[in-house]
C-alpha positions as a Python dict, from the first residue, in 0.01 Angstrom:
ca = {
    (1, 'M'): (0, 0, 0),
    (2, 'K'): (149, 380, -58),
    (3, 'I'): (10, 648, 12),
    (4, 'F'): (112, 1061, -85),
    (5, 'N'): (99, 1361, 73),
    (6, 'I'): (-159, 1570, -44),
    (7, 'K'): (-23, 1901, -200),
    (8, 'Y'): (-160, 2231, -181),
    (9, 'Y'): (33, 2411, -456),
    (10, 'I'): (-143, 2118, -698),
    (11, 'L'): (-466, 2376, -697),
    (12, 'F'): (-224, 2624, -880),
    (13, 'L'): (-14, 2399, -1109),
    (14, 'Y'): (-228, 2177, -1312),
    (15, 'P'): (-608, 2215, -1243),
    (16, 'A'): (-905, 2116, -1455),
    (17, 'L'): (-1204, 2361, -1348),
    (18, 'I'): (-1435, 2146, -1239),
    (19, 'F'): (-1664, 2339, -977),
    (20, 'A'): (-2010, 2248, -812),
    (21, 'Q'): (-2147, 2392, -496),
    (22, 'V'): (-2438, 2652, -384),
    (23, 'N'): (-2314, 2951, -174),
    (24, 'T'): (-2015, 3014, -389),
    (25, 'Y'): (-1769, 2865, -714),
    (26, 'S'): (-1439, 2976, -599),
    (27, 'P'): (-1081, 2774, -597),
    (28, 'Y'): (-961, 3019, -353),
    (29, 'S'): (-1236, 2929, -129),
    (30, 'F'): (-997, 2595, -43),
    (31, 'F'): (-769, 2869, 187),
    (32, 'G'): (-877, 2984, 541),
    (33, 'I'): (-1208, 2974, 635),
    (34, 'G'): (-1292, 3006, 260),
    (35, 'N'): (-1399, 3359, 74),
    (36, 'L'): (-1494, 3643, 297),
    (37, 'E'): (-1805, 3829, 274),
    (38, 'S'): (-1840, 4185, 209),
    (39, 'T'): (-2096, 4425, 302),
    (40, 'S'): (-2407, 4278, 219),
    (41, 'F'): (-2623, 4475, 256),
    (42, 'S'): (-2734, 4648, -163),
    (43, 'Q'): (-2652, 4963, -42),
    (44, 'Q'): (-2302, 4952, 83),
    (45, 'S'): (-2232, 4707, -170),
    (46, 'S'): (-2343, 4950, -459),
    (47, 'M'): (-2110, 5184, -340),
    (48, 'G'): (-1860, 4960, -327),
    (49, 'G'): (-1913, 4832, -5),
    (50, 'L'): (-1872, 5204, 165),
    (51, 'S'): (-2003, 5172, 489),
    (52, 'N'): (-1719, 5306, 778),
    (53, 'S'): (-1829, 5651, 774),
    (54, 'F'): (-2235, 5605, 606),
    (55, 'F'): (-2445, 5706, 871),
    (56, 'E'): (-2803, 5702, 762),
    (57, 'N'): (-3122, 5809, 901),
    (58, 'N'): (-3335, 5510, 693),
    (59, 'Q'): (-3062, 5262, 587),
    (60, 'L'): (-2912, 4985, 829),
    (61, 'N'): (-2542, 4922, 836),
    (62, 'F'): (-2362, 4649, 1020),
    (63, 'S'): (-2033, 4717, 945),
    (64, 'N'): (-1975, 5036, 1201),
    (65, 'P'): (-2226, 4961, 1496),
    (66, 'S'): (-2202, 5378, 1580),
    (67, 'S'): (-2441, 5424, 1290),
    (68, 'Y'): (-2728, 5295, 1455),
    (69, 'S'): (-2749, 5604, 1659),
    (70, 'F'): (-2855, 5769, 1341),
    (71, 'L'): (-3115, 5598, 1266),
    (72, 'E'): (-3469, 5761, 1316),
    (73, 'L'): (-3676, 5524, 1149),
    (74, 'T'): (-3729, 5159, 1206),
    (75, 'S'): (-3550, 5005, 945),
    (76, 'V'): (-3616, 4613, 823),
    (77, 'E'): (-3413, 4467, 571),
    (78, 'L'): (-3419, 4145, 352),
    (79, 'S'): (-3085, 4115, 86),
    (80, 'G'): (-3009, 3888, -111),
    (81, 'Y'): (-2820, 3859, -461),
    (82, 'M'): (-2723, 3670, -792),
    (83, 'N'): (-2363, 3586, -911),
    (84, 'F'): (-2223, 3495, -1260),
    (85, 'S'): (-1869, 3452, -1233),
    (86, 'N'): (-1592, 3318, -1478),
    (87, 'L'): (-1293, 3098, -1404),
    (88, 'R'): (-992, 3096, -1616),
    (89, 'Q'): (-673, 2947, -1665),
    (90, 'N'): (-460, 2943, -1960),
    (91, 'N'): (-684, 2837, -2254),
    (92, 'L'): (-978, 2704, -1954),
    (93, 'N'): (-1275, 2856, -1857),
    (94, 'Q'): (-1582, 2759, -1713),
    (95, 'D'): (-1876, 2981, -1609),
    (96, 'N'): (-2100, 2949, -1288),
    (97, 'I'): (-2403, 3088, -1156),
    (98, 'N'): (-2539, 3105, -775),
    (99, 'T'): (-2786, 3224, -572),
    (100, 'N'): (-2819, 3324, -237),
    (101, 'I'): (-3007, 3550, 33),
    (102, 'S'): (-2692, 3714, 185),
    (103, 'A'): (-2886, 3934, 486),
    (104, 'L'): (-3143, 4011, 712),
    (105, 'G'): (-3148, 4317, 980),
    (106, 'L'): (-3345, 4531, 1185),
    (107, 'G'): (-3281, 4844, 1334),
    (108, 'F'): (-3443, 5091, 1539),
    (109, 'P'): (-3466, 5379, 1810),
    (110, 'I'): (-3507, 5284, 2174),
    (111, 'S'): (-3477, 5642, 2306),
    (112, 'N'): (-3363, 5986, 2166),
    (113, 'K'): (-3009, 5885, 2158),
    (114, 'T'): (-2991, 5502, 2217),
    (115, 'S'): (-3043, 5239, 1901),
    (116, 'M'): (-3005, 4857, 1838),
    (117, 'A'): (-3002, 4630, 1611),
    (118, 'F'): (-2997, 4274, 1495),
    (119, 'G'): (-2909, 4080, 1244),
    (120, 'L'): (-2812, 3771, 1037),
    (121, 'Q'): (-2559, 3750, 723),
    (122, 'P'): (-2250, 3517, 618),
    (123, 'Y'): (-1861, 3580, 773),
    (124, 'S'): (-1758, 3333, 465),
    (125, 'H'): (-1838, 3082, 208),
    (126, 'V'): (-1645, 2782, 112),
    (127, 'G'): (-1726, 2599, -233),
    (128, 'Y'): (-1491, 2423, -463),
    (129, 'Y'): (-1430, 2089, -644),
    (130, 'I'): (-1123, 2050, -816),
    (131, 'Q'): (-942, 1778, -994),
    (132, 'D'): (-548, 1760, -1091),
    (133, 'Q'): (-389, 1493, -1269),
    (134, 'S'): (-23, 1406, -1278),
    (135, 'L'): (251, 1118, -1406),
    (136, 'E'): (459, 998, -1125),
    (137, 'N'): (757, 787, -1230),
    (138, 'S'): (685, 399, -1186),
    (139, 'I'): (345, 421, -1015),
    (140, 'G'): (159, 632, -1317),
    (141, 'I'): (-129, 839, -1370),
    (142, 'V'): (-225, 964, -1006),
    (143, 'N'): (-556, 1195, -989),
    (144, 'Y'): (-619, 1449, -717),
    (145, 'N'): (-950, 1544, -590),
    (146, 'Y'): (-1043, 1799, -394),
    (147, 'A'): (-1380, 1933, -254),
    (148, 'G'): (-1538, 2158, -44),
    (149, 'S'): (-1863, 2346, 101),
    (150, 'G'): (-1973, 2502, 378),
    (151, 'G'): (-1905, 2845, 568),
    (152, 'I'): (-1938, 3039, 854),
    (153, 'N'): (-2227, 3289, 948),
    (154, 'S'): (-2303, 3561, 1202),
    (155, 'A'): (-2596, 3653, 1395),
    (156, 'T'): (-2538, 4019, 1529),
    (157, 'F'): (-2658, 4221, 1839),
    (158, 'G'): (-2543, 4586, 1824),
    (159, 'L'): (-2633, 4866, 2061),
    (160, 'S'): (-2537, 5250, 2003),
    (161, 'H'): (-2551, 5575, 2188),
    (162, 'I'): (-2483, 5957, 2105),
    (163, 'F'): (-2257, 6165, 2333),
    (164, 'F'): (-2262, 6555, 2291),
    (165, 'D'): (-2531, 6539, 2033),
    (166, 'R'): (-2193, 6446, 1797),
    (167, 'I'): (-2044, 6181, 1867),
    (168, 'S'): (-2171, 5846, 1827),
    (169, 'I'): (-2018, 5501, 2032),
    (170, 'G'): (-2202, 5161, 1906),
    (171, 'A'): (-2047, 4778, 1962),
    (172, 'N'): (-2151, 4483, 1795),
    (173, 'L'): (-2163, 4105, 1976),
    (174, 'N'): (-2097, 3895, 1686),
    (175, 'Y'): (-2215, 3481, 1724),
    (176, 'H'): (-2016, 3299, 1469),
    (177, 'F'): (-2169, 2940, 1355),
    (178, 'G'): (-2095, 2751, 1102),
    (179, 'T'): (-1918, 2417, 944),
    (180, 'I'): (-1700, 2370, 648),
    (181, 'N'): (-1683, 2043, 486),
    (182, 'Q'): (-1373, 1895, 312),
    (183, 'I'): (-1254, 1555, 136),
    (184, 'N'): (-950, 1532, -18),
    (185, 'E'): (-852, 1194, -265),
    (186, 'I'): (-580, 1055, -438),
    (187, 'E'): (-685, 796, -674),
    (188, 'F'): (-452, 571, -868),
    (189, 'D'): (-465, 452, -1215),
    (190, 'T'): (-223, 190, -1183),
    (191, 'V'): (-314, -161, -1044),
    (192, 'G'): (-143, -273, -715),
    (193, 'F'): (-218, 71, -550),
    (194, 'L'): (-473, 160, -268),
    (195, 'N'): (-669, 481, -349),
    (196, 'Y'): (-722, 750, -11),
    (197, 'R'): (-970, 953, 110),
    (198, 'E'): (-990, 1215, 382),
    (199, 'R'): (-1282, 1360, 518),
    (200, 'I'): (-1238, 1664, 735),
    (201, 'S'): (-1522, 1870, 935),
    (202, 'T'): (-1467, 2178, 1117),
    (203, 'I'): (-1733, 2321, 1340),
    (204, 'V'): (-1681, 2659, 1409),
    (205, 'R'): (-1896, 2862, 1724),
    (206, 'D'): (-1819, 3104, 1921),
    (207, 'L'): (-1815, 3496, 2014),
    (208, 'S'): (-1668, 3835, 1845),
    (209, 'F'): (-1704, 4198, 1920),
    (210, 'D'): (-1710, 4490, 1638),
    (211, 'F'): (-1660, 4842, 1841),
    (212, 'G'): (-1784, 5156, 1631),
    (213, 'L'): (-1724, 5519, 1631),
    (214, 'G'): (-1917, 5791, 1453),
    (215, 'Y'): (-1880, 6128, 1427),
    (216, 'K'): (-2120, 6389, 1236),
    (217, 'Q'): (-2097, 6772, 1215),
    (218, 'K'): (-2283, 6970, 1021),
    (219, 'V'): (-2123, 7237, 848),
    (220, 'Q'): (-2391, 7496, 621),
    (221, 'D'): (-2594, 7261, 415),
    (222, 'Y'): (-2329, 6970, 432),
    (223, 'N'): (-2219, 6679, 671),
    (224, 'I'): (-1919, 6572, 747),
    (225, 'Q'): (-1881, 6240, 911),
    (226, 'L'): (-1595, 6059, 1014),
    (227, 'G'): (-1602, 5660, 1115),
    (228, 'F'): (-1370, 5402, 1316),
    (229, 'I'): (-1373, 5029, 1358),
    (230, 'F'): (-1219, 4837, 1559),
    (231, 'S'): (-1254, 4497, 1584),
    (232, 'P'): (-1005, 4240, 1833),
    (233, 'S'): (-887, 3944, 1752),
    (234, 'V'): (-1010, 3587, 1894),
    (235, 'N'): (-968, 3244, 1896),
    (236, 'M'): (-1238, 3077, 1790),
    (237, 'N'): (-1399, 2760, 1992),
    (238, 'S'): (-1374, 2475, 1690),
    (239, 'K'): (-1391, 2120, 1671),
    (240, 'R'): (-1257, 1935, 1438),
    (241, 'T'): (-1324, 1555, 1301),
    (242, 'I'): (-1094, 1403, 1062),
    (243, 'F'): (-1177, 1015, 905),
    (244, 'S'): (-941, 859, 658),
    (245, 'N'): (-909, 550, 478),
    (246, 'T'): (-791, 372, 182),
    (247, 'Y'): (-1029, 192, -105),
    (248, 'T'): (-1079, 40, -421),
    (249, 'L'): (-1227, 91, -749),
    (250, 'S'): (-1448, -154, -932),
    (251, 'G'): (-1584, -4, -1257),
    (252, 'T'): (-1884, 177, -1095),
    (253, 'Y'): (-1835, -20, -752),
    (254, 'E'): (-1601, 116, -427),
    (255, 'Y'): (-1488, -78, -216),
    (256, 'F'): (-1397, 18, 156),
    (257, 'G'): (-1045, -45, 279),
    (258, 'D'): (-874, -1, 583),
    (259, 'T'): (-936, 313, 795),
    (260, 'I'): (-620, 554, 838),
    (261, 'S'): (-716, 780, 1079),
    (262, 'D'): (-1036, 873, 1291),
    (263, 'Y'): (-1020, 1138, 1505),
    (264, 'L'): (-1345, 1253, 1591),
    (265, 'A'): (-1438, 1636, 1775),
    (266, 'Q'): (-1103, 1719, 1852),
    (267, 'S'): (-1103, 2058, 1992),
    (268, 'G'): (-905, 2364, 1929),
    (269, 'S'): (-911, 2696, 1786),
    (270, 'L'): (-977, 2926, 1452),
    (271, 'K'): (-808, 3265, 1507),
    (272, 'K'): (-964, 3552, 1344),
    (273, 'P'): (-762, 3835, 1293),
    (274, 'N'): (-757, 4224, 1383),
    (275, 'F'): (-991, 4448, 1170),
    (276, 'I'): (-946, 4858, 1165),
    (277, 'G'): (-1145, 5058, 942),
    (278, 'L'): (-1150, 5468, 874),
    (279, 'G'): (-1359, 5626, 658),
    (280, 'I'): (-1443, 5988, 594),
    (281, 'S'): (-1777, 6128, 463),
    (282, 'L'): (-1924, 6480, 298),
    (283, 'N'): (-2248, 6499, 210),
    (284, 'K'): (-2571, 6699, 166),
    (285, 'N'): (-2934, 6590, 322),
    (286, 'N'): (-3107, 6426, 34),
    (287, 'K'): (-2923, 6528, -244),
    (288, 'W'): (-2554, 6353, -241),
    (289, 'H'): (-2295, 6155, -47),
    (290, 'L'): (-1924, 6073, -147),
    (291, 'G'): (-1693, 5905, 91),
    (292, 'I'): (-1389, 5724, 159),
    (293, 'D'): (-1285, 5405, 314),
    (294, 'Y'): (-958, 5211, 434),
    (295, 'N'): (-991, 4867, 603),
    (296, 'Y'): (-717, 4660, 718),
    (297, 'T'): (-737, 4307, 857),
    (298, 'N'): (-405, 4104, 1017),
    (299, 'W'): (-473, 3809, 840),
    (300, 'A'): (-96, 3698, 835),
    (301, 'D'): (-191, 3625, 1216),
    (302, 'Y'): (-408, 3365, 1114),
    (303, 'T'): (-396, 3011, 1264),
    (304, 'F'): (-633, 2704, 1256),
    (305, 'F'): (-494, 2472, 1523),
    (306, 'G'): (-246, 2644, 1608),
    (307, 'Q'): (-89, 2597, 1295),
    (308, 'K'): (10, 2937, 1096),
    (309, 'Y'): (-4, 2936, 688),
    (310, 'S'): (262, 3080, 464),
    (311, 'Y'): (34, 3171, 205),
    (312, 'M'): (-230, 3378, 442),
    (313, 'D'): (-115, 3738, 452),
    (314, 'N'): (-288, 4061, 546),
    (315, 'L'): (-566, 4238, 347),
    (316, 'S'): (-624, 4598, 264),
    (317, 'N'): (-864, 4759, 62),
    (318, 'I'): (-986, 5070, -28),
    (319, 'I'): (-1344, 5212, -112),
    (320, 'I'): (-1469, 5517, -312),
    (321, 'G'): (-1846, 5550, -351),
    (322, 'G'): (-2185, 5773, -266),
    (323, 'Y'): (-2506, 5876, -428),
    (324, 'W'): (-2701, 6168, -610),
    (325, 'I'): (-3041, 6227, -574),
    (326, 'P'): (-3117, 6470, -898),
    (327, 'K'): (-3417, 6631, -663),
    (328, 'Y'): (-3553, 6410, -353),
    (329, 'T'): (-3930, 6648, -366),
    (330, 'D'): (-4031, 6603, -706),
    (331, 'I'): (-4385, 6465, -699),
    (332, 'H'): (-4416, 6498, -1112),
    (333, 'N'): (-4108, 6269, -1236),
    (334, 'Y'): (-4027, 5957, -995),
    (335, 'W'): (-3681, 5911, -1169),
    (336, 'N'): (-3580, 6229, -1006),
    (337, 'T'): (-3677, 6086, -643),
    (338, 'V'): (-3417, 5816, -736),
    (339, 'Q'): (-3098, 5736, -519),
    (340, 'Y'): (-2846, 5679, -820),
    (341, 'R'): (-2506, 5475, -639),
    (342, 'F'): (-2139, 5403, -773),
    (343, 'G'): (-1847, 5282, -607),
    (344, 'L'): (-1503, 5122, -636),
    (345, 'R'): (-1306, 4913, -475),
    (346, 'Y'): (-949, 4805, -485),
    (347, 'S'): (-825, 4504, -260),
    (348, 'N'): (-487, 4362, -198),
    (349, 'G'): (-441, 4011, -34),
    (350, 'Y'): (-512, 3823, 163),
    (351, 'L'): (-317, 3549, -14),
    (352, 'D'): (26, 3525, -107),
    (353, 'L'): (13, 3330, -431),
    (354, 'N'): (411, 3250, -492),
    (355, 'S'): (417, 3135, -150),
    (356, 'F'): (350, 2813, -343),
    (357, 'D'): (642, 2864, -567),
    (358, 'S'): (972, 2731, -421),
    (359, 'N'): (1166, 2955, -680),
    (360, 'S'): (1015, 3282, -613),
    (361, 'S'): (1128, 3574, -340),
    (362, 'S'): (853, 3785, -451),
    (363, 'S'): (512, 3821, -302),
    (364, 'L'): (200, 3800, -547),
    (365, 'L'): (-100, 3886, -364),
    (366, 'L'): (-468, 3819, -470),
    (367, 'N'): (-596, 4107, -572),
    (368, 'D'): (-979, 4183, -659),
    (369, 'Y'): (-1099, 4497, -819),
    (370, 'S'): (-1473, 4570, -887),
    (371, 'L'): (-1668, 4843, -996),
    (372, 'S'): (-2067, 4903, -853),
    (373, 'L'): (-2358, 5077, -988),
    (374, 'G'): (-2715, 5125, -779),
    (375, 'L'): (-3003, 5222, -738),
    (376, 'G'): (-3249, 5289, -469),
    (377, 'L'): (-3598, 5315, -576),
    (378, 'P'): (-3878, 5476, -322),
    (379, 'I'): (-4201, 5341, -304),
    (380, 'P'): (-4471, 5588, -389),
    (381, 'K'): (-4688, 5664, -65),
    (382, 'N'): (-4424, 5476, 178),
    (383, 'L'): (-4103, 5494, 377),
    (384, 'S'): (-3997, 5218, 246),
    (385, 'E'): (-3764, 5171, -92),
    (386, 'A'): (-3625, 4880, -306),
    (387, 'N'): (-3286, 4888, -406),
    (388, 'I'): (-3057, 4725, -661),
    (389, 'G'): (-2690, 4709, -751),
    (390, 'F'): (-2460, 4531, -1013),
    (391, 'Q'): (-2117, 4479, -941),
    (392, 'Y'): (-1849, 4419, -1202),
    (393, 'G'): (-1517, 4272, -1068),
    (394, 'V'): (-1173, 4095, -1175),
    (395, 'R'): (-979, 3894, -874),
    (396, 'G'): (-661, 3727, -920),
    (397, 'T'): (-417, 3673, -1267),
    (398, 'T'): (-408, 3386, -1484),
    (399, 'N'): (-12, 3479, -1510),
    (400, 'N'): (236, 3187, -1347),
    (401, 'N'): (-71, 2933, -1481),
    (402, 'L'): (-306, 3110, -1205),
    (403, 'I'): (-653, 3099, -1171),
    (404, 'Q'): (-863, 3460, -1230),
    (405, 'E'): (-1225, 3524, -1157),
    (406, 'R'): (-1406, 3709, -1293),
    (407, 'Y'): (-1789, 3807, -1164),
    (408, 'F'): (-2106, 4005, -1212),
    (409, 'K'): (-2341, 3996, -912),
    (410, 'I'): (-2692, 4166, -925),
    (411, 'I'): (-2751, 4247, -550),
    (412, 'F'): (-3100, 4311, -466),
    (413, 'S'): (-3306, 4387, -125),
    (414, 'I'): (-3599, 4541, -20),
    (415, 'T'): (-3629, 4812, 298),
    (416, 'F'): (-3922, 4840, 476),
    (417, 'N'): (-3904, 5171, 742),
    (418, 'D'): (-4182, 5284, 962),
    (419, 'K'): (-4181, 5478, 1271),
    (420, 'W'): (-4171, 5247, 1619),
    (421, 'F'): (-4082, 5560, 1828),
    (422, 'N'): (-4043, 5907, 1774),
    (423, 'K'): (-3718, 6039, 1798),
    (424, 'R'): (-3501, 6350, 1708),
    (425, 'K'): (-3375, 6438, 1426),
    (426, 'I'): (-2974, 6447, 1395),
    (427, 'D'): (-2820, 6748, 1193),
}
């Protein structure tokens, strides 16, 4: 019996693009905890993810918990998206489509200066199925199969309070939960070798905190807004089950061989790293908004069951976005009351792709560029709003035999607004 170790770098050297999963189709979700989810609500996504200093009186923003204090209305939002992606490597192409309900949120003021919010949204998604084939000396053809599914979700409770009429301080308590399933296989075409399969199931259950600071100052007809977010690192409790065995194939039948390992519910931790976000915005009420965000996450510090990974690197991104309303009070032309949104986003990280190339001493971070556009459609004779957004982006590169993802995402949401409490208006 011969068993070969699974090599991470195989993903990048020779993969045939075969993917199948509901939440995402991405070979890069193989790494870490999967593809990280950005801001889930359509309003922020249509502005490139602008959220650090985005404080509206009728729109939820879970990214910065200090934003809740600026809510004047009770806001309930349901958001989802449809994602069209194209995977490219050399002359290989594959198109995929997936649809998801991405977020559910409720926020409301409970006093003149205090507000709270509840939400449920994904934190990461895992979805890949990769096949690789190589020719080994004296062995013949060896097939490597990798599959993954699942992800981590977050349930959020947030609270914020206004101090000195201009400064808001807020916090989120997040409960992270989810399961990531992985299957790794080695199959031999040559008779006499036993095939090998490893199943890994990781369950995550733990809490984390986000802290937010918001400042809003009126200068004549304009508002200057500043935002700061900090989420400290936390070792999230995890349980991992590993089962591996040998097997043989005969036609369409599979025969179980020997159990190689069976580790049930090993206790460990997954380190969620520090996050820092800064933002500044300038706006005119019911007319326009323009802002810029910078975010940094220390993913190089990520560990899983005590192990660090050389391919994990720090993630930083910069976002420029905003909206424009031609004439909010126009009762004759509906399209003048629509909120037209736009955004640009550039991300640098969080995977160092060159870490898989022993001949390279430089880094090649997984870059992501995207352009977003969207509409906020007021519902007549109502305080509510329908939202639709469009995002086109490119992730990764085809250089060095790597895989590039191109995606077009349609984001949709409905926001129901009503007055549960009478509350002051914050200028």
